[in-house]
Short mmCIF file of the N, C-alpha and C atoms (twelve columns), coordinates in Angstrom:
data_MODEL
# 
_entry.id   MODEL 
# 
loop_
_atom_site.group_PDB 
_atom_site.id 
_atom_site.type_symbol 
_atom_site.label_atom_id 
_atom_site.label_alt_id 
_atom_site.label_comp_id 
_atom_site.label_asym_id 
_atom_site.label_seq_id 
_atom_site.Cartn_x 
_atom_site.Cartn_y 
_atom_site.Cartn_z 
_atom_site.pdbx_PDB_model_num 
ATOM 1   N N  . MET A 1  78.533 103.022 96.957  1 
ATOM 2   C CA . MET A 1  79.827 102.953 96.685  1 
ATOM 3   C C  . MET A 1  80.605 102.032 97.387  1 
ATOM 4   N N  . ASP A 2  81.564 101.512 96.666  1 
ATOM 5   C CA . ASP A 2  82.315 99.740  97.272  1 
ATOM 6   C C  . ASP A 2  82.805 99.684  98.267  1 
ATOM 7   N N  . ARG A 3  83.853 99.452  98.880  1 
ATOM 8   C CA . ARG A 3  83.841 99.291  100.322 1 
ATOM 9   C C  . ARG A 3  85.370 99.981  100.073 1 
ATOM 10  N N  . CYS A 4  85.431 100.690 101.519 1 
ATOM 11  C CA . CYS A 4  86.820 101.834 101.394 1 
ATOM 12  C C  . CYS A 4  87.911 100.969 101.106 1 
ATOM 13  N N  . PRO A 5  89.002 101.885 100.421 1 
ATOM 14  C CA . PRO A 5  89.915 101.234 100.324 1 
ATOM 15  C C  . PRO A 5  90.706 100.961 101.958 1 
ATOM 16  N N  . PRO A 6  92.124 100.093 101.976 1 
ATOM 17  C CA . PRO A 6  92.255 100.308 103.114 1 
ATOM 18  C C  . PRO A 6  93.446 101.697 103.181 1 
ATOM 19  N N  . ILE A 7  93.702 101.614 104.522 1 
ATOM 20  C CA . ILE A 7  93.912 102.937 104.929 1 
ATOM 21  C C  . ILE A 7  94.779 103.412 104.468 1 
ATOM 22  N N  . ALA A 8  95.881 101.911 104.128 1 
ATOM 23  C CA . ALA A 8  97.422 102.269 103.559 1 
ATOM 24  C C  . ALA A 8  97.595 102.897 102.310 1 
ATOM 25  N N  . ASP A 9  96.059 103.056 101.713 1 
ATOM 26  C CA . ASP A 9  95.976 103.484 100.148 1 
ATOM 27  C C  . ASP A 9  95.571 104.824 100.510 1 
ATOM 28  N N  . HIS A 10 95.594 105.670 101.531 1 
ATOM 29  C CA . HIS A 10 95.537 106.863 101.852 1 
ATOM 30  C C  . HIS A 10 96.314 107.688 102.042 1 
ATOM 31  N N  . GLY A 11 96.616 109.025 101.385 1 
ATOM 32  C CA . GLY A 11 97.287 109.942 101.982 1 
ATOM 33  C C  . GLY A 11 96.415 110.852 102.730 1 
ATOM 34  N N  . MET A 12 97.191 112.210 103.537 1 
ATOM 35  C CA . MET A 12 96.706 113.060 103.990 1 
ATOM 36  C C  . MET A 12 97.152 114.572 103.593 1 
ATOM 37  N N  . ASP A 13 95.735 115.519 103.826 1 
ATOM 38  C CA . ASP A 13 96.313 116.416 102.958 1 
ATOM 39  C C  . ASP A 13 95.469 117.871 104.551 1 
ATOM 40  N N  . GLY A 14 96.176 118.330 104.616 1 
ATOM 41  C CA . GLY A 14 95.493 119.416 105.832 1 
ATOM 42  C C  . GLY A 14 96.951 120.426 105.406 1 
ATOM 43  N N  . ASP A 15 95.715 121.678 106.816 1 
ATOM 44  C CA . ASP A 15 96.792 122.698 106.957 1 
ATOM 45  C C  . ASP A 15 96.632 123.147 109.077 1 
ATOM 46  N N  . LEU A 16 97.053 122.058 109.204 1 
ATOM 47  C CA . LEU A 16 97.329 121.997 110.760 1 
ATOM 48  C C  . LEU A 16 95.833 122.812 111.870 1 
ATOM 49  N N  . GLN A 17 94.705 122.376 110.839 1 
ATOM 50  C CA . GLN A 17 93.393 123.271 111.473 1 
ATOM 51  C C  . GLN A 17 92.772 121.661 111.502 1 
ATOM 52  N N  . THR A 18 92.731 121.256 109.947 1 
ATOM 53  C CA . THR A 18 92.196 119.952 109.964 1 
ATOM 54  C C  . THR A 18 92.962 119.519 108.525 1 
ATOM 55  N N  . ALA A 19 92.203 117.704 108.588 1 
ATOM 56  C CA . ALA A 19 92.763 117.325 107.380 1 
ATOM 57  C C  . ALA A 19 92.110 116.088 107.134 1 
ATOM 58  N N  . ALA A 20 92.272 115.672 105.759 1 
ATOM 59  C CA . ALA A 20 91.781 114.890 104.863 1 
ATOM 60  C C  . ALA A 20 92.019 114.027 104.229 1 
ATOM 61  N N  . LEU A 21 91.215 112.572 104.542 1 
ATOM 62  C CA . LEU A 21 92.059 111.512 104.076 1 
ATOM 63  C C  . LEU A 21 91.613 111.123 102.705 1 
ATOM 64  N N  . VAL A 22 92.366 111.035 101.876 1 
ATOM 65  C CA . VAL A 22 92.375 111.155 100.633 1 
ATOM 66  C C  . VAL A 22 93.394 109.390 99.757  1 
ATOM 67  N N  . SER A 23 92.098 109.051 99.604  1 
ATOM 68  C CA . SER A 23 92.325 108.049 98.909  1 
ATOM 69  C C  . SER A 23 93.112 108.011 97.113  1 
ATOM 70  N N  . SER A 24 93.887 106.813 97.179  1 
ATOM 71  C CA . SER A 24 94.604 106.958 96.254  1 
ATOM 72  C C  . SER A 24 94.023 107.382 94.760  1 
ATOM 73  N N  . GLY A 25 91.994 106.925 94.667  1 
ATOM 74  C CA . GLY A 25 91.080 107.077 93.651  1 
ATOM 75  C C  . GLY A 25 90.840 108.449 93.801  1 
ATOM 76  N N  . GLY A 26 91.535 109.605 94.710  1 
ATOM 77  C CA . GLY A 26 90.569 110.770 94.729  1 
ATOM 78  C C  . GLY A 26 90.047 111.419 95.552  1 
ATOM 79  N N  . ASN A 27 89.361 109.802 96.283  1 
ATOM 80  C CA . ASN A 27 87.833 109.985 96.724  1 
ATOM 81  C C  . ASN A 27 88.395 110.818 98.259  1 
ATOM 82  N N  . VAL A 28 87.469 111.845 98.823  1 
ATOM 83  C CA . VAL A 28 88.156 112.192 100.208 1 
ATOM 84  C C  . VAL A 28 87.320 111.347 100.691 1 
ATOM 85  N N  . ASP A 29 87.945 110.070 101.636 1 
ATOM 86  C CA . ASP A 29 87.022 109.392 102.902 1 
ATOM 87  C C  . ASP A 29 87.204 109.543 104.105 1 
ATOM 88  N N  . GLY A 30 87.327 110.678 104.879 1 
ATOM 89  C CA . GLY A 30 87.850 111.459 106.427 1 
ATOM 90  C C  . GLY A 30 87.830 112.782 106.184 1 
ATOM 91  N N  . TRP A 31 86.940 113.346 106.654 1 
ATOM 92  C CA . TRP A 31 87.099 114.774 106.571 1 
ATOM 93  C C  . TRP A 31 86.165 115.586 107.554 1 
ATOM 94  N N  . CYS A 32 87.211 116.423 108.698 1 
ATOM 95  C CA . CYS A 32 86.380 116.767 109.745 1 
ATOM 96  C C  . CYS A 32 86.775 118.660 109.599 1 
ATOM 97  N N  . THR A 33 85.750 119.002 109.872 1 
ATOM 98  C CA . THR A 33 85.845 120.609 108.994 1 
ATOM 99  C C  . THR A 33 85.028 121.530 110.111 1 
ATOM 100 N N  . PRO A 34 85.228 122.538 110.557 1 
ATOM 101 C CA . PRO A 34 86.993 123.517 110.027 1 
ATOM 102 C C  . PRO A 34 88.093 123.078 111.155 1 
ATOM 103 N N  . ARG A 35 87.571 122.142 112.042 1 
ATOM 104 C CA . ARG A 35 88.822 121.749 112.967 1 
ATOM 105 C C  . ARG A 35 88.884 119.967 113.325 1 
ATOM 106 N N  . PHE A 36 90.183 120.156 113.805 1 
ATOM 107 C CA . PHE A 36 90.556 118.659 113.902 1 
ATOM 108 C C  . PHE A 36 89.201 118.111 114.845 1 
ATOM 109 N N  . ASP A 37 88.494 118.745 115.995 1 
ATOM 110 C CA . ASP A 37 87.922 117.989 116.573 1 
ATOM 111 C C  . ASP A 37 86.134 118.841 116.589 1 
ATOM 112 N N  . SER A 38 85.615 119.028 114.769 1 
ATOM 113 C CA . SER A 38 84.527 119.064 114.775 1 
ATOM 114 C C  . SER A 38 84.265 117.600 114.067 1 
ATOM 115 N N  . PRO A 39 82.992 117.749 113.773 1 
ATOM 116 C CA . PRO A 39 82.166 117.080 113.195 1 
ATOM 117 C C  . PRO A 39 82.605 116.212 111.944 1 
ATOM 118 N N  . SER A 40 82.444 114.806 111.495 1 
ATOM 119 C CA . SER A 40 83.033 114.408 110.159 1 
ATOM 120 C C  . SER A 40 81.945 114.807 109.378 1 
ATOM 121 N N  . VAL A 41 82.230 115.815 107.729 1 
ATOM 122 C CA . VAL A 41 81.615 115.809 106.718 1 
ATOM 123 C C  . VAL A 41 81.288 114.528 106.236 1 
ATOM 124 N N  . SER A 42 82.602 113.716 105.893 1 
ATOM 125 C CA . SER A 42 82.823 112.686 105.609 1 
ATOM 126 C C  . SER A 42 83.278 111.365 106.250 1 
ATOM 127 N N  . ALA A 43 82.839 110.176 106.239 1 
ATOM 128 C CA . ALA A 43 83.433 109.440 107.361 1 
ATOM 129 C C  . ALA A 43 83.366 108.243 106.377 1 
ATOM 130 N N  . ALA A 44 83.825 107.081 105.399 1 
ATOM 131 C CA . ALA A 44 83.799 106.486 104.510 1 
ATOM 132 C C  . ALA A 44 84.542 105.249 105.340 1 
ATOM 133 N N  . LEU A 45 85.319 105.900 105.473 1 
ATOM 134 C CA . LEU A 45 86.497 105.254 106.486 1 
ATOM 135 C C  . LEU A 45 86.104 104.153 107.183 1 
ATOM 136 N N  . LEU A 46 85.160 104.719 108.322 1 
ATOM 137 C CA . LEU A 46 84.335 104.695 109.282 1 
ATOM 138 C C  . LEU A 46 83.306 103.378 108.944 1 
ATOM 139 N N  . ASP A 47 82.440 104.121 107.821 1 
ATOM 140 C CA . ASP A 47 81.293 103.345 107.013 1 
ATOM 141 C C  . ASP A 47 80.806 103.694 105.811 1 
ATOM 142 N N  . SER A 48 81.729 102.866 105.174 1 
ATOM 143 C CA . SER A 48 81.324 102.331 104.047 1 
ATOM 144 C C  . SER A 48 80.096 103.031 103.400 1 
ATOM 145 N N  . GLU A 49 78.963 102.619 103.806 1 
ATOM 146 C CA . GLU A 49 77.785 102.757 103.173 1 
ATOM 147 C C  . GLU A 49 76.715 104.151 103.503 1 
ATOM 148 N N  . ARG A 50 77.412 104.697 104.802 1 
ATOM 149 C CA . ARG A 50 76.279 105.536 105.172 1 
ATOM 150 C C  . ARG A 50 77.056 106.887 105.661 1 
ATOM 151 N N  . GLY A 51 78.738 106.224 105.584 1 
ATOM 152 C CA . GLY A 51 79.826 107.275 106.182 1 
ATOM 153 C C  . GLY A 51 79.589 109.063 105.058 1 
ATOM 154 N N  . GLY A 52 79.665 108.518 103.684 1 
ATOM 155 C CA . GLY A 52 79.895 109.313 102.457 1 
ATOM 156 C C  . GLY A 52 81.665 109.816 102.360 1 
ATOM 157 N N  . HIS A 53 81.476 110.553 101.272 1 
ATOM 158 C CA . HIS A 53 82.597 110.917 100.559 1 
ATOM 159 C C  . HIS A 53 82.172 111.777 99.903  1 
ATOM 160 N N  . ARG A 54 83.611 112.330 99.629  1 
ATOM 161 C CA . ARG A 54 83.558 113.543 98.438  1 
ATOM 162 C C  . ARG A 54 84.347 113.241 97.283  1 
ATOM 163 N N  . ARG A 55 84.443 114.323 96.438  1 
ATOM 164 C CA . ARG A 55 84.625 113.746 95.084  1 
ATOM 165 C C  . ARG A 55 85.888 115.253 94.414  1 
ATOM 166 N N  . PRO A 56 86.271 115.630 94.830  1 
ATOM 167 C CA . PRO A 56 86.322 117.220 94.005  1 
ATOM 168 C C  . PRO A 56 86.706 116.744 92.516  1 
ATOM 169 N N  . ALA A 57 86.799 118.215 92.173  1 
ATOM 170 C CA . ALA A 57 86.313 117.917 90.431  1 
ATOM 171 C C  . ALA A 57 86.772 119.547 89.933  1 
ATOM 172 N N  . ALA A 58 87.411 119.346 89.567  1 
ATOM 173 C CA . ALA A 58 87.763 120.776 88.331  1 
ATOM 174 C C  . ALA A 58 87.214 121.108 87.227  1 
ATOM 175 N N  . GLY A 59 87.665 122.438 86.911  1 
ATOM 176 C CA . GLY A 59 86.466 122.617 85.974  1 
ATOM 177 C C  . GLY A 59 84.984 123.615 86.514  1 
ATOM 178 N N  . LEU A 60 84.856 123.041 87.628  1 
ATOM 179 C CA . LEU A 60 82.978 123.759 87.670  1 
ATOM 180 C C  . LEU A 60 83.077 125.006 87.924  1 
ATOM 181 N N  . GLU A 61 82.029 125.488 87.248  1 
ATOM 182 C CA . GLU A 61 81.807 127.002 87.600  1 
ATOM 183 C C  . GLU A 61 81.511 126.956 89.207  1 
ATOM 184 N N  . PRO A 62 81.517 128.413 89.780  1 
ATOM 185 C CA . PRO A 62 80.987 128.811 91.629  1 
ATOM 186 C C  . PRO A 62 79.712 128.659 91.499  1 
ATOM 187 N N  . THR A 63 79.037 128.413 92.329  1 
ATOM 188 C CA . THR A 63 77.443 128.425 92.766  1 
ATOM 189 C C  . THR A 63 77.669 129.921 92.907  1 
ATOM 190 N N  . GLY A 64 75.900 130.645 93.634  1 
ATOM 191 C CA . GLY A 64 75.715 131.741 93.804  1 
ATOM 192 C C  . GLY A 64 75.844 132.820 92.754  1 
ATOM 193 N N  . GLY A 65 75.585 132.560 91.361  1 
ATOM 194 C CA . GLY A 65 75.777 133.239 90.555  1 
ATOM 195 C C  . GLY A 65 77.094 134.222 90.263  1 
ATOM 196 N N  . GLY A 66 77.865 134.176 90.882  1 
ATOM 197 C CA . GLY A 66 79.336 135.018 91.037  1 
ATOM 198 C C  . GLY A 66 80.053 134.658 89.978  1 
ATOM 199 N N  . THR A 67 80.899 136.058 89.417  1 
ATOM 200 C CA . THR A 67 81.879 135.379 88.523  1 
ATOM 201 C C  . THR A 67 83.570 134.649 88.943  1 
ATOM 202 N N  . GLY A 68 83.309 134.911 90.353  1 
ATOM 203 C CA . GLY A 68 84.821 134.643 90.944  1 
ATOM 204 C C  . GLY A 68 86.064 135.503 90.909  1 
ATOM 205 N N  . ASP A 69 85.954 136.806 90.414  1 
ATOM 206 C CA . ASP A 69 86.644 137.600 89.505  1 
ATOM 207 C C  . ASP A 69 86.911 138.664 91.277  1 
ATOM 208 N N  . GLY A 70 86.325 138.383 91.848  1 
ATOM 209 C CA . GLY A 70 86.444 139.608 93.114  1 
ATOM 210 C C  . GLY A 70 85.467 140.537 93.018  1 
# 
């Protein structure tokens, strides 16, 4: 992955328990879950080479063999 975009190119998405920093390109570059004080699962803002990032994608089938219809 190339260098992470500047912090000004990020938005925050959260639910009062956790929040993700999402770049203008759609990558989740910073996220601690399930709470703000949890370890990070992606931290590209801190280390663009080893911090990791997530890229959400729509239209994927659920894993585990379920149909997702309840």
